[in-house]
Coordinates of C-alpha atoms in Angstrom, one line a residue:
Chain A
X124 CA -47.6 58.0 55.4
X125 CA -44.8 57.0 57.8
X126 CA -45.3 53.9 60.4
X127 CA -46.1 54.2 63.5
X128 CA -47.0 52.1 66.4
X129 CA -47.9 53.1 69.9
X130 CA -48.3 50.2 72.7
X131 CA -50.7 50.7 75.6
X132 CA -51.5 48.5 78.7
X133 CA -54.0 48.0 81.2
X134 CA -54.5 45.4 83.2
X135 CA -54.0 42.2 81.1
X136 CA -54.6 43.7 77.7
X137 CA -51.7 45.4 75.7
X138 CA -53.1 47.4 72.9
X139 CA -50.8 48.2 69.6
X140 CA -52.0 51.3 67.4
X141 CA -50.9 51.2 64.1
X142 CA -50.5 53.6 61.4
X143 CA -49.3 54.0 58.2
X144 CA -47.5 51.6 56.1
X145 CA -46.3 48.0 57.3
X146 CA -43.4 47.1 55.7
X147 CA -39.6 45.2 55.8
X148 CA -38.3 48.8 56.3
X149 CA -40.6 49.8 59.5
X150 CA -41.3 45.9 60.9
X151 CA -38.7 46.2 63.4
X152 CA -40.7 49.2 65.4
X153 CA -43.7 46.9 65.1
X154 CA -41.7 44.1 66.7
X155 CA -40.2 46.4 69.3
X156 CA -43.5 47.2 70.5
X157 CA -44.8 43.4 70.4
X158 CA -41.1 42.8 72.8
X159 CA -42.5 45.9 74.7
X160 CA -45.9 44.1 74.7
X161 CA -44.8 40.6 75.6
X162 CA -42.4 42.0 78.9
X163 CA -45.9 42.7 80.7
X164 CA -47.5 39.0 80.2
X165 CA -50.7 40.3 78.8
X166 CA -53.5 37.5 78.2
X167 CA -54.6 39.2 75.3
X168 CA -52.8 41.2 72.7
X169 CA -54.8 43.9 70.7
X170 CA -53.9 45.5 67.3
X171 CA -55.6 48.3 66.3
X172 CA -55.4 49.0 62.1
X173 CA -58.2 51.4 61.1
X174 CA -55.3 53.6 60.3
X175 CA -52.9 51.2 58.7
X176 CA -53.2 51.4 55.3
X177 CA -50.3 48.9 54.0
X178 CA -49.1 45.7 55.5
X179 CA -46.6 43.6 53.8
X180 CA -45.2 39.8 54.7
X181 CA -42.7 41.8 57.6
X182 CA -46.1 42.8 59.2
X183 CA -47.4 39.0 59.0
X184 CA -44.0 37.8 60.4
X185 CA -44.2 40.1 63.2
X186 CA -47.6 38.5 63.5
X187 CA -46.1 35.1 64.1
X188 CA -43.4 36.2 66.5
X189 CA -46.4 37.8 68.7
X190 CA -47.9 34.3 68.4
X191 CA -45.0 32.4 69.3
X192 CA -43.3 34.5 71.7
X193 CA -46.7 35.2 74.0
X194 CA -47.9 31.5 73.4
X195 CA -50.9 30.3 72.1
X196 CA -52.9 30.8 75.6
X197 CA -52.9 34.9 74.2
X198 CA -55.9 35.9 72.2
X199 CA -54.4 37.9 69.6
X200 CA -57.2 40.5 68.4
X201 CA -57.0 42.6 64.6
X202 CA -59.2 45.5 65.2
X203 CA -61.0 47.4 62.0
X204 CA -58.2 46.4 59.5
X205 CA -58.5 48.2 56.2
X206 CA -59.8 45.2 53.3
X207 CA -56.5 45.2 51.5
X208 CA -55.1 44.1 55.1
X209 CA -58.1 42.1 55.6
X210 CA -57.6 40.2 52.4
X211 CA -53.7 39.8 52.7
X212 CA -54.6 37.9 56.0
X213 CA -57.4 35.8 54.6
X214 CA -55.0 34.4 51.5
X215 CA -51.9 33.1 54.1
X216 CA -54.7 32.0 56.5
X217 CA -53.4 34.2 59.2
X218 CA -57.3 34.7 59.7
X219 CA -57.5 31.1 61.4
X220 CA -55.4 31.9 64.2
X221 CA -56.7 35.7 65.5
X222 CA -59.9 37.5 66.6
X223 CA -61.1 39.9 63.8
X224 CA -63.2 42.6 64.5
X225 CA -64.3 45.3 62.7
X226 CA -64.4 47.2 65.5
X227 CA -63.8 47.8 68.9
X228 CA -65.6 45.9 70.7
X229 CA -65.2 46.0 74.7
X230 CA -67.3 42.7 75.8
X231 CA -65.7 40.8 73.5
X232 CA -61.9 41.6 74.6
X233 CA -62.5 42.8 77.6
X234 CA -65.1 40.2 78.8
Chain B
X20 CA -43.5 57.4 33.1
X21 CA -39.5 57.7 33.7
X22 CA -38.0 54.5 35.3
X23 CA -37.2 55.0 39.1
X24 CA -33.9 54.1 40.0
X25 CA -32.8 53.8 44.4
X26 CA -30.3 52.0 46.3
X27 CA -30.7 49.2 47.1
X28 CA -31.6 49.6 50.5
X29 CA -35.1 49.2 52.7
X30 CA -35.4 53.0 53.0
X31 CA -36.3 52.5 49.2
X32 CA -39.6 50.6 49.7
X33 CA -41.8 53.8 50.5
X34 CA -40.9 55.2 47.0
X35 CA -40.9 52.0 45.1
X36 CA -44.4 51.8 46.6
X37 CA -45.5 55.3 45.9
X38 CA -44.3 54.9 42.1
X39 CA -46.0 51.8 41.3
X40 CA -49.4 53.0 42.8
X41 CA -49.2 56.4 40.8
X42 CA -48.1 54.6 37.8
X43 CA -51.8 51.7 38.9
X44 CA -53.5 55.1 38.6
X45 CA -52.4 56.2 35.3
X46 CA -53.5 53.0 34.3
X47 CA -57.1 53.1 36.1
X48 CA -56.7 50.3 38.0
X49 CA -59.0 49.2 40.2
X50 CA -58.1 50.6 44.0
X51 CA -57.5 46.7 45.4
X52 CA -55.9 45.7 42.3
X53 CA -53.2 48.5 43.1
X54 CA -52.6 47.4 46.0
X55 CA -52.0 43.9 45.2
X56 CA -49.7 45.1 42.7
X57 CA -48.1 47.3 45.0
X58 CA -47.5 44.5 47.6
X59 CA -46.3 42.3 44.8
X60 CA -43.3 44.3 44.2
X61 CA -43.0 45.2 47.4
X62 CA -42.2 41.8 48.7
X63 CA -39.8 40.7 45.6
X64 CA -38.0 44.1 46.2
X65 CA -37.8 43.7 49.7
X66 CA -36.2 40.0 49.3
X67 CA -33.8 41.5 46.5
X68 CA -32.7 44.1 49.3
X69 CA -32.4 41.5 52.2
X70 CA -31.4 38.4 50.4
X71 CA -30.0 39.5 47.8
X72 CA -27.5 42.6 48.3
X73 CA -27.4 42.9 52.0
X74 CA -26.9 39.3 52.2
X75 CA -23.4 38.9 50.4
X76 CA -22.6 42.2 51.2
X77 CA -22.7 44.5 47.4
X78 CA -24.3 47.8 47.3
X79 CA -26.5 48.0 43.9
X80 CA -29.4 49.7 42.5
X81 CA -32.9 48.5 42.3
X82 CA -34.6 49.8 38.9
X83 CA -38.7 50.2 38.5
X84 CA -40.2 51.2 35.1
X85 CA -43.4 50.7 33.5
X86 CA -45.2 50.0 30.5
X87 CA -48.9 50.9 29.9
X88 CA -50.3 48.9 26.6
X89 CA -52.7 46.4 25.4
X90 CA -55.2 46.4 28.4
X91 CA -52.3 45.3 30.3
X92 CA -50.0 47.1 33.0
X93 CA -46.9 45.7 33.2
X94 CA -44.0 46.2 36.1
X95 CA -40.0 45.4 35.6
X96 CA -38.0 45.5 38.7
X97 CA -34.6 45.1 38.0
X98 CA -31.5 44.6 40.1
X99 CA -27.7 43.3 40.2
X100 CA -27.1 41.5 43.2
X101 CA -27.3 37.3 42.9
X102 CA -29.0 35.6 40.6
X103 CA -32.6 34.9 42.6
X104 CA -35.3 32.9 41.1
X105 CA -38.9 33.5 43.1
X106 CA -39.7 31.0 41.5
X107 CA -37.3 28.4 43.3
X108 CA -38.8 29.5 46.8
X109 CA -41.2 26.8 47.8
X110 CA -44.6 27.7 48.7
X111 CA -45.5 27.8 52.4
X112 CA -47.4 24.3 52.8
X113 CA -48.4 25.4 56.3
X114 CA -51.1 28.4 55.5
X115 CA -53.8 26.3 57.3
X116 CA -52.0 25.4 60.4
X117 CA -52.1 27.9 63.8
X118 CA -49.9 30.7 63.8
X119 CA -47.7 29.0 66.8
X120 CA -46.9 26.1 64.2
X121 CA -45.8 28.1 61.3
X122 CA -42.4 28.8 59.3
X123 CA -42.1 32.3 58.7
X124 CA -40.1 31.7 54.9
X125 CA -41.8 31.8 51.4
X126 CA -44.6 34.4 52.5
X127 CA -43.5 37.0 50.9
X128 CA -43.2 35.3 47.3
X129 CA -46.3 33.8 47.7
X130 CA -48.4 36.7 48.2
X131 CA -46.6 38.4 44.9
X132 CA -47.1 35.4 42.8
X133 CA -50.5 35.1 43.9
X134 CA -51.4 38.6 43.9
X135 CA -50.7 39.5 39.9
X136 CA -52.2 38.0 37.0
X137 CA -49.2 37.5 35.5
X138 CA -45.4 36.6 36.9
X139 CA -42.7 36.4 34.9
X140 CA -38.4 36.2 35.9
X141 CA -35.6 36.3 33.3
X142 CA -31.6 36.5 34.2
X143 CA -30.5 38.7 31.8
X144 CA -27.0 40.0 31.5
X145 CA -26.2 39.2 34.8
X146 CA -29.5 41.7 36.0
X147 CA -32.5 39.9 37.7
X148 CA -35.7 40.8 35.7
X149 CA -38.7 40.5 38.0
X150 CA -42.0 41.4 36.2
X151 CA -45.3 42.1 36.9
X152 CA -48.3 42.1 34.8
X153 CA -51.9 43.5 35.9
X154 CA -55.0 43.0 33.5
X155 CA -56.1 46.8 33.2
X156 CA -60.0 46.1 32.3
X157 CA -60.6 43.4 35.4
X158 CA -62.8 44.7 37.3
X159 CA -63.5 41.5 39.0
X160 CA -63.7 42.5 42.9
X161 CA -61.9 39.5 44.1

């Protein structure tokens, strides 16, 4: 399934939906949306995966970026990722450093 | 199954993907254990691509075939660009620090190492020889 990622905003969330697959060949689109994402100084940066279904070392190194470029004072929420996902961020420890929900959850972001 | 041979080139990835999780199938493998194996070779094709031809510049192939035997799957990516040991890449030492601190290198190697029961390179005739090996009767949900 092709990648795709949509970026919405409102107020001081940005919201990423991804689908599809995650990889060195469809990262940049990711990390143009994160750019896109980062131009509106959101406090919190949410990424929605229930629909992406493969996510390679690109997707983690996007990841990163976000991190880095936003600064650590951004809450950087993974939203309903799929258990291979899941799992590929618990063995690099990227599950240390973001908010992972398995689902939407409005107090907790938006509160 | 036939060996599957693309440029070398990302547009390559989605196929190289799609073969090595039909090929998991045909095996049985275990749904996670596919996908392990399909990020494995994933990442070590993607740094072949990247590092490897795009970096100096040589258009090449990348080759995937398969061998079913033995309770064992086993995955040989091939390809003719520099000689490029995964080995050699150091391990992130950083995996427990914040995201802000971390190097973004050695990722990709480490989750392909780590994510196969077996990891083998040869240089062989001037052709890396990445290959990957998956136990076919571990069922262990880990």
């Amino acid at each position: 399934m092709a990648f795709a990622a949509t970026l919405e905003t409102s107020g001081n969330i940005a919201a990423i939906t991804l689908s599809g697959e995650l990889d060195a060949n469809s990262a940049g689109e990711f990390r143009a949306r994160v750019e896109e994402a980062a131009a509106t100084s959101p406090e919190k940066l949410v990424l929605m995966m229930q629909d992406l279904t493969f996510m390679a070392s690109a997707g983690l190194r996007v990841l990163i970026f976000a991190k880095q470029k936003m600064g650590s004072d951004v809450d950087l929420f993974i939203v309903a990722p799929q258990d291979p996902v899941r799992e590929t961020m618990e063995m690099t420890g990227f599950h240390h450093s973001v908010i992972m929900l398995d689902e939407y959850d409005a107090a907790e972001i938006e509160g | 199954m036939e060996p599957l041979i693309l440029p070398g080139t990302l547009d390559s990835l989605t196929q190289i993907g799609a073969y090595v999780l039909e090929v998991a199938s045909q095996a049985g493998l275990e749904r996670k254990t596919a996908y392990r194996l399909r990020l494995a070779v994933d990442e070590i094709a993607t740094n072949s691509i990247v590092y490897g031809y795009a970096r100096v510049g040589e258009e090449g192939d990348l080759v995937v075939s398969a061998e079913i035997g033995d309770g064992i799957l086993t995955i040989i990516l091939e390809d003719t660009g520099p000689a490029y040991d995964p080995f050699q890449t150091p391990s992130p030492d950083d995996l427990d620090q914040p995201l802000d601190d971390r190097d973004i290198g050695g990722l990709g190697v480490f989750l392909a190492i780590k994510g196969v029961d077996e990891f083998r390179y040869e240089w062989f005739n001037e052709t890396n020889r990445n290959i990957f090996v998956m136990k076919i009767n571990d069922q262990e949900d880990s």
